[in-house]
Short mmCIF file of C-alpha atoms and ligand atoms in Angstrom, two decimals:
data_model
loop_
_atom_site.label_atom_id
_atom_site.label_comp_id
_atom_site.label_asym_id
_atom_site.label_seq_id
_atom_site.Cartn_x
_atom_site.Cartn_y
_atom_site.Cartn_z
CA MET C 250 61.19 -4.70 48.94
CA ALA C 251 59.54 -3.94 45.31
CA ALA C 252 57.16 -6.66 44.31
CA GLN C 253 58.39 -9.34 41.93
CA LYS C 254 57.26 -8.23 38.30
CA ILE C 255 55.11 -10.46 36.72
CA ILE C 256 53.98 -11.69 32.84
CA ILE C 257 51.49 -15.23 33.13
CA ASP C 258 51.15 -16.69 30.09
CA THR C 259 47.04 -18.57 30.90
CA ASP C 260 44.38 -20.12 29.09
CA PRO C 261 42.16 -20.00 32.48
CA GLY C 262 40.53 -22.91 33.07
CA ILE C 263 40.07 -22.90 36.23
CA ASP C 264 43.64 -23.85 38.39
CA ASP C 265 44.24 -20.93 35.70
CA ALA C 266 41.67 -18.09 37.78
CA MET C 267 42.70 -19.18 41.00
CA ALA C 268 46.78 -18.94 40.28
CA ILE C 269 45.57 -15.01 38.75
CA HIS C 270 43.08 -14.32 41.72
CA GLN C 271 46.42 -16.05 43.92
CA ALA C 272 49.02 -13.59 42.15
CA PHE C 273 46.63 -10.34 42.31
CA ALA C 274 46.01 -10.73 46.30
CA ASP C 275 49.54 -11.23 46.63
CA THR C 276 51.34 -8.12 47.22
CA ARG C 277 55.50 -9.62 46.15
CA LEU C 278 53.93 -9.63 43.03
CA GLU C 279 52.81 -7.40 40.37
CA VAL C 280 51.94 -8.63 37.36
CA ILE C 281 52.87 -6.44 34.46
CA GLY C 282 50.20 -8.67 31.98
CA LEU C 283 48.20 -11.56 31.01
CA THR C 284 48.79 -13.43 28.01
CA THR C 285 46.27 -15.97 27.24
CA ILE C 286 46.77 -19.66 25.06
CA PHE C 287 44.39 -22.34 23.36
CA GLY C 288 44.52 -25.36 26.05
CA ASN C 289 40.96 -25.97 28.19
CA VAL C 290 39.39 -23.30 26.03
CA TYR C 291 39.86 -21.64 22.50
CA VAL C 292 41.80 -19.32 22.66
CA ASN C 293 39.81 -15.96 21.76
CA GLN C 294 37.60 -17.59 25.33
CA ALA C 295 40.91 -17.35 27.21
CA THR C 296 40.96 -13.99 26.57
CA ARG C 297 37.96 -13.54 27.12
CA ASN C 298 38.10 -14.76 30.37
CA ALA C 299 41.84 -13.00 30.81
CA LEU C 300 40.14 -9.87 30.44
CA TRP C 301 37.55 -10.73 32.55
CA LEU C 302 39.55 -11.82 36.18
CA ALA C 303 41.80 -8.73 35.77
CA GLU C 304 38.79 -6.91 35.49
CA GLN C 305 36.86 -8.68 38.50
CA GLY C 306 40.79 -8.12 40.64
CA ALA C 307 40.59 -4.26 39.50
CA TYR C 308 43.79 -5.62 39.19
CA LYS C 309 45.77 -2.91 35.59
CA CYS C 310 47.01 -5.38 33.53
CA SER C 311 47.33 -5.99 30.26
CA VAL C 312 45.71 -8.44 28.26
CA SER C 313 47.66 -10.06 24.84
CA GLU C 314 46.27 -12.98 22.90
CA GLY C 315 48.31 -14.93 21.92
CA ALA C 316 48.67 -18.15 19.79
CA ALA C 317 45.40 -20.03 18.00
CA LYS C 318 47.22 -23.62 17.93
CA PRO C 319 49.70 -25.64 18.03
CA ILE C 320 53.64 -24.55 16.53
CA LEU C 321 53.53 -27.59 14.61
CA GLN C 322 50.88 -30.75 15.08
CA LYS C 323 47.33 -30.71 14.56
CA MET C 324 45.35 -28.65 18.03
CA ASN C 325 43.81 -31.65 20.06
CA THR C 326 40.53 -30.45 21.57
CA PRO C 327 39.81 -27.89 24.98
CA SER C 328 39.78 -29.90 28.25
CA PHE C 329 36.37 -28.35 28.99
CA HIS C 330 35.41 -31.59 30.60
CA VAL C 331 37.89 -30.24 33.51
CA HIS C 332 37.33 -26.81 31.91
CA GLY C 333 33.41 -26.09 31.81
CA ALA C 334 32.30 -24.93 28.66
CA GLN C 335 33.65 -21.20 29.37
CA GLY C 336 36.37 -22.63 31.23
CA PHE C 337 35.11 -21.96 34.29
CA GLY C 338 32.74 -24.84 35.46
CA ASN C 339 29.18 -23.71 36.15
CA PHE C 340 29.64 -20.05 35.59
CA VAL C 341 29.49 -19.05 32.77
CA ASP C 342 28.44 -14.39 33.40
CA ILE C 343 31.95 -13.30 32.05
CA ASN C 344 31.18 -9.96 30.44
CA PRO C 345 34.51 -8.27 30.16
CA ILE C 346 34.02 -4.43 29.07
CA GLY C 347 37.68 -3.88 28.12
CA LYS C 348 39.98 -5.05 24.74
CA ALA C 349 42.91 -6.28 24.61
CA ASP C 350 46.57 -4.85 23.92
CA PRO C 351 46.51 -4.64 19.70
CA ARG C 352 49.01 -6.64 19.31
CA PRO C 353 50.38 -10.12 19.31
CA ALA C 354 51.22 -12.34 22.48
CA HIS C 355 54.45 -13.06 21.57
CA VAL C 356 55.16 -8.84 20.31
CA PHE C 357 53.87 -7.62 23.30
CA LEU C 358 56.19 -10.09 25.62
CA SER C 359 59.04 -9.40 23.29
CA GLU C 360 58.43 -5.18 23.57
CA THR C 361 57.40 -5.87 27.43
CA ILE C 362 60.35 -8.05 29.03
CA ARG C 363 62.84 -5.81 26.51
CA ALA C 364 61.34 -2.54 28.32
CA ASN C 365 62.14 -4.37 31.80
CA SER C 366 65.32 -5.47 30.95
CA ASN C 367 65.88 -8.54 33.57
CA ASP C 368 63.39 -7.65 35.43
CA ILE C 369 60.34 -9.90 34.78
CA ILE C 370 60.26 -13.43 35.50
CA LEU C 371 57.90 -15.07 32.72
CA CYS C 372 55.22 -18.04 34.19
CA PRO C 373 53.73 -20.16 31.77
CA ILE C 374 50.70 -22.36 33.15
CA GLY C 375 49.44 -23.56 29.61
CA PRO C 376 50.79 -25.13 26.43
CA LEU C 377 54.05 -23.64 24.95
CA SER C 378 53.53 -22.34 21.89
CA ASN C 379 53.14 -18.24 22.45
CA ILE C 380 57.66 -18.88 24.01
CA ALA C 381 57.96 -21.49 21.10
CA ASN C 382 56.75 -18.15 19.09
CA LEU C 383 58.87 -15.41 21.07
CA LEU C 384 61.88 -17.03 20.55
CA ASP C 385 61.41 -17.45 17.57
CA TYR C 386 60.45 -14.10 16.90
CA ASP C 387 63.40 -12.86 19.52
CA PRO C 388 65.99 -15.21 19.93
CA ASP C 389 68.21 -12.86 21.94
CA ILE C 390 65.10 -12.48 24.63
CA VAL C 391 66.79 -15.27 26.69
CA ASN C 392 68.70 -12.24 27.99
CA HIS C 393 66.17 -9.90 28.76
CA VAL C 394 64.09 -12.58 31.17
CA LYS C 395 65.09 -13.56 34.62
CA LYS C 396 63.63 -16.97 34.97
CA VAL C 397 61.04 -19.33 33.68
CA VAL C 398 58.80 -20.62 35.64
CA ILE C 399 56.56 -23.08 34.29
CA MET C 400 53.56 -25.22 35.33
CA GLY C 401 54.36 -28.56 32.85
CA GLY C 402 55.02 -31.40 32.16
CA ALA C 403 55.21 -34.84 33.94
CA VAL C 404 59.33 -35.49 34.75
CA TYR C 405 60.32 -39.21 37.62
CA VAL C 406 55.95 -39.71 37.51
CA ARG C 407 53.20 -40.56 34.85
CA GLY C 408 51.08 -38.29 33.07
CA ASN C 409 47.20 -36.94 33.21
CA VAL C 410 46.21 -36.70 29.57
CA THR C 411 47.79 -39.97 28.94
CA SER C 412 50.16 -41.89 31.41
CA PHE C 413 52.94 -40.18 29.50
CA ALA C 414 52.49 -36.48 29.16
CA GLU C 415 51.36 -34.04 30.75
CA ALA C 416 48.64 -31.77 28.95
CA ASN C 417 50.63 -28.48 28.46
CA PHE C 418 53.43 -30.36 27.93
CA TRP C 419 50.94 -32.34 24.99
CA ASN C 420 49.71 -30.13 23.75
CA ASP C 421 52.89 -28.67 22.71
CA PRO C 422 55.60 -30.80 22.59
CA HIS C 423 57.32 -28.77 20.12
CA ALA C 424 57.01 -25.65 21.49
CA ALA C 425 57.89 -27.75 25.00
CA GLU C 426 60.74 -28.80 23.22
CA LYS C 427 61.75 -25.84 22.11
CA VAL C 428 61.60 -23.32 25.18
CA LEU C 429 63.17 -26.54 27.70
CA ALA C 430 66.68 -25.82 24.87
CA ALA C 431 66.30 -21.93 24.70
CA ASP C 432 69.52 -20.80 26.74
CA TRP C 433 67.25 -18.98 30.09
CA GLU C 434 66.78 -20.41 33.33
CA ILE C 435 63.43 -22.57 33.96
CA ASP C 436 62.15 -23.55 37.08
CA LEU C 437 59.85 -26.60 35.43
CA ILE C 438 57.06 -27.23 38.78
CA GLY C 439 55.95 -30.27 36.41
CA LEU C 440 52.94 -32.60 37.80
CA ASP C 441 55.78 -33.86 40.23
CA VAL C 442 55.26 -31.68 42.50
CA THR C 443 51.76 -30.13 41.33
CA SER C 444 50.11 -33.69 41.98
CA THR C 445 51.12 -34.47 45.05
CA ILE C 446 49.16 -30.30 46.79
CA GLN C 447 46.12 -31.89 46.74
CA PHE C 448 43.94 -29.34 48.79
CA PRO C 449 40.50 -30.44 50.73
CA PRO C 450 37.05 -28.05 49.89
CA ASN C 451 37.82 -26.68 53.13
CA VAL C 452 40.51 -24.36 52.21
CA PHE C 453 37.64 -22.97 49.01
CA LEU C 454 34.98 -22.76 52.21
CA GLU C 455 37.74 -20.63 54.04
CA GLY C 456 38.86 -18.48 51.31
CA GLY C 457 35.27 -18.11 50.28
CA GLU C 458 33.82 -16.83 54.62
CA LYS C 459 36.47 -14.79 54.48
CA SER C 460 36.55 -12.44 51.08
CA PRO C 461 33.63 -13.43 49.36
CA ILE C 462 34.06 -12.32 46.24
CA ILE C 463 37.29 -13.35 45.06
CA GLY C 464 36.83 -16.04 47.73
CA GLY C 465 33.25 -16.55 46.06
CA PHE C 466 34.17 -16.84 42.89
CA ILE C 467 37.09 -18.77 43.39
CA LEU C 468 35.18 -22.23 45.90
CA ASN C 469 32.10 -22.20 43.23
CA ILE C 470 34.68 -22.94 40.30
CA SER C 471 36.26 -25.37 42.52
CA GLU C 472 33.23 -27.02 42.89
CA PHE C 473 33.01 -28.27 39.32
CA TYR C 474 37.23 -29.05 39.37
CA ILE C 475 36.63 -30.89 42.65
CA LYS C 476 33.81 -33.22 40.87
CA PHE C 477 36.14 -34.23 38.03
CA TYR C 478 38.94 -34.38 40.43
CA GLU C 479 36.32 -37.22 42.29
CA GLY C 480 35.76 -39.07 39.06
CA LEU C 481 39.76 -39.05 38.83
CA VAL C 482 41.80 -39.23 41.71
CA GLY C 483 38.58 -40.86 44.08
CA LYS C 484 38.97 -38.63 47.18
CA THR C 485 36.81 -35.05 47.13
CA VAL C 486 40.35 -33.02 46.19
CA CYS C 487 40.82 -30.22 44.07
CA LEU C 488 45.05 -31.08 42.44
CA MET C 489 46.48 -26.99 42.71
CA HIS C 490 48.32 -27.40 38.99
CA ASP C 491 48.56 -24.12 38.21
CA PRO C 492 48.79 -22.40 41.71
CA ALA C 493 52.17 -24.14 42.15
CA ALA C 494 53.98 -22.76 39.60
CA ILE C 495 52.77 -18.71 41.24
CA MET C 496 54.07 -20.71 44.60
CA ALA C 497 57.66 -21.58 43.12
CA ILE C 498 57.80 -17.75 42.14
CA THR C 499 56.81 -16.30 45.68
CA ASP C 500 58.11 -19.40 47.90
CA PRO C 501 60.39 -21.50 46.57
CA ASP C 502 61.42 -22.13 50.09
CA ILE C 503 59.32 -24.67 50.20
CA PHE C 504 60.11 -26.75 46.90
CA THR C 505 62.56 -28.88 45.89
CA PHE C 506 64.90 -28.69 43.36
CA GLN C 507 67.15 -31.44 41.14
CA LYS C 508 69.01 -29.56 37.90
CA VAL C 509 68.20 -32.14 34.64
CA PRO C 510 68.23 -31.06 31.41
CA LEU C 511 64.50 -31.92 30.07
CA SER C 512 63.99 -32.85 26.86
CA VAL C 513 59.94 -33.69 24.78
CA ILE C 514 59.73 -36.03 22.63
CA VAL C 515 57.34 -34.43 19.53
CA GLU C 516 55.75 -37.68 18.01
CA GLY C 517 54.37 -41.60 18.47
CA GLU C 518 52.89 -43.37 21.65
CA LYS C 519 54.74 -40.77 24.20
CA VAL C 520 54.29 -37.87 22.82
CA GLY C 521 54.25 -34.81 25.01
CA ASN C 522 56.71 -37.08 27.34
CA VAL C 523 59.24 -35.24 29.07
CA PHE C 524 62.85 -36.95 30.67
CA VAL C 525 66.53 -36.36 31.66
CA CYS C 526 68.68 -36.41 28.50
CA LYS C 527 72.26 -36.28 29.49
CA ASN C 528 73.79 -37.04 26.24
CA LEU C 529 72.41 -33.58 24.79
CA GLU C 530 74.86 -30.01 25.50
CA ARG C 531 71.82 -28.49 26.23
CA ARG C 532 71.43 -26.51 29.82
CA SER C 533 70.01 -27.63 33.21
CA VAL C 534 66.42 -27.08 34.38
CA ASN C 535 65.57 -27.01 37.80
CA VAL C 536 62.78 -29.80 38.53
CA ALA C 537 60.72 -29.55 41.56
CA ILE C 538 60.72 -32.53 42.60
CA ASN C 539 59.39 -31.67 46.14
CA VAL C 540 57.38 -29.70 48.20
CA ASP C 541 55.78 -28.76 51.82
CA ILE C 542 52.14 -29.26 50.74
CA LYS C 543 51.73 -28.00 54.69
CA ALA C 544 53.44 -25.26 53.76
CA ALA C 545 51.67 -24.42 50.44
CA GLN C 546 47.78 -24.39 52.18
CA LYS C 547 48.43 -22.43 54.94
CA ARG C 548 49.93 -20.16 52.63
CA PHE C 549 47.65 -20.49 49.46
CA LYS C 550 44.69 -20.11 52.77
CA SER C 551 46.65 -16.94 53.56
CA ILE C 552 46.51 -15.57 50.49
CA PHE C 553 42.85 -15.90 49.91
CA SER C 554 41.63 -14.41 53.78
CA LYS C 555 43.35 -10.69 51.92
CA ALA C 556 42.14 -10.89 48.50
CA ASP C 557 39.29 -9.01 49.20
CA ALA C 558 41.23 -6.75 51.76
CA ALA C 559 43.77 -6.61 48.58
CA LEU C 560 40.32 -5.45 45.90
CA ASN C 561 39.85 -3.05 47.94
CA LYS C 562 42.77 -1.25 48.56
CA ARG C 563 43.08 -1.41 44.04
CA ILE C 564 39.62 -0.06 43.84
CA ASN C 565 39.77 3.15 46.21
CA SER C 566 43.35 3.44 45.17
C1 LIG V 206 47.41 -27.78 33.63
O1 LIG V 206 46.82 -28.74 32.44
C2 LIG V 206 45.96 -27.73 32.53
O2 LIG V 206 44.00 -28.35 32.57
C3 LIG V 206 45.50 -26.97 33.94
O3 LIG V 206 44.95 -25.39 34.19
C4 LIG V 206 47.29 -26.99 33.75
O4 LIG V 206 47.76 -25.17 33.57
C5 LIG V 206 48.04 -29.26 34.52
O5 LIG V 206 48.09 -30.43 33.96
CA1 LIG V 207 46.59 -23.71 32.43
#
């Protein structure tokens, strides 16, 4: 079967880096592009990090820089305390050689998606500003995207930046509202499931042993992230937010979904909160409400055990 084409819209970010390398290593996927967004870091750093990840993975995909700020609200400070000063924990040796595509992310997305009409799954794992800009720039794009699989929101559980809001929705609530209101198929992989996928350090140790280059890098950056979660949840674990979105594309069978229309609160105390809005006329979203955690861990381990083999194959091809 042909690999599923995807574009990842990302603010790398430790769990973003995990998700991107997971997608590079999974032969069921073809990553056509990475579009960058502010969030965990400023957008120029997100672009450097995305270029560097693609070069580290010897992966031929375009990188295109997106929005530097939210579509309406004031920009929040990036989450340096969660992801480190440059986004990869204490790892700062980030020196990409290549350059980003000259087109801004929304233009790159519009042209690339149209050139592959109904073949591309768009996977945003950062604030949704680029996707909102895409809808403004090219409203008919909803008829050319195969599906949108989003990491963001917390529908039935508490948030992670405030008790109401998850980070990606909180960083650009107007964009999240616009994207959820559009007439396209959306899978929402929010904290409802991603917070339950808590991997212990041995998952990363095993990846580092089996794939010293890619798995070793993931092991290195996981340490900073795990320290943050130790302080937050009181356990030595890594919450696998962004990798869960990639897994929802490759392994949807391990998730349970519920179909409901959603809306986002755009200002006030509950800003960024996403809620079920049965009174508004809009297309229902497939909200992930459960995941088989053991299966997720098994599949993640199996991908990373082969990550260096996949890398060597790309280098030698
Ligand atoms: C989301 O926020 C970011 O910090 C992570 O990369 C993830 O996309 C989790 O709330
Ligand atoms: Ca992210």
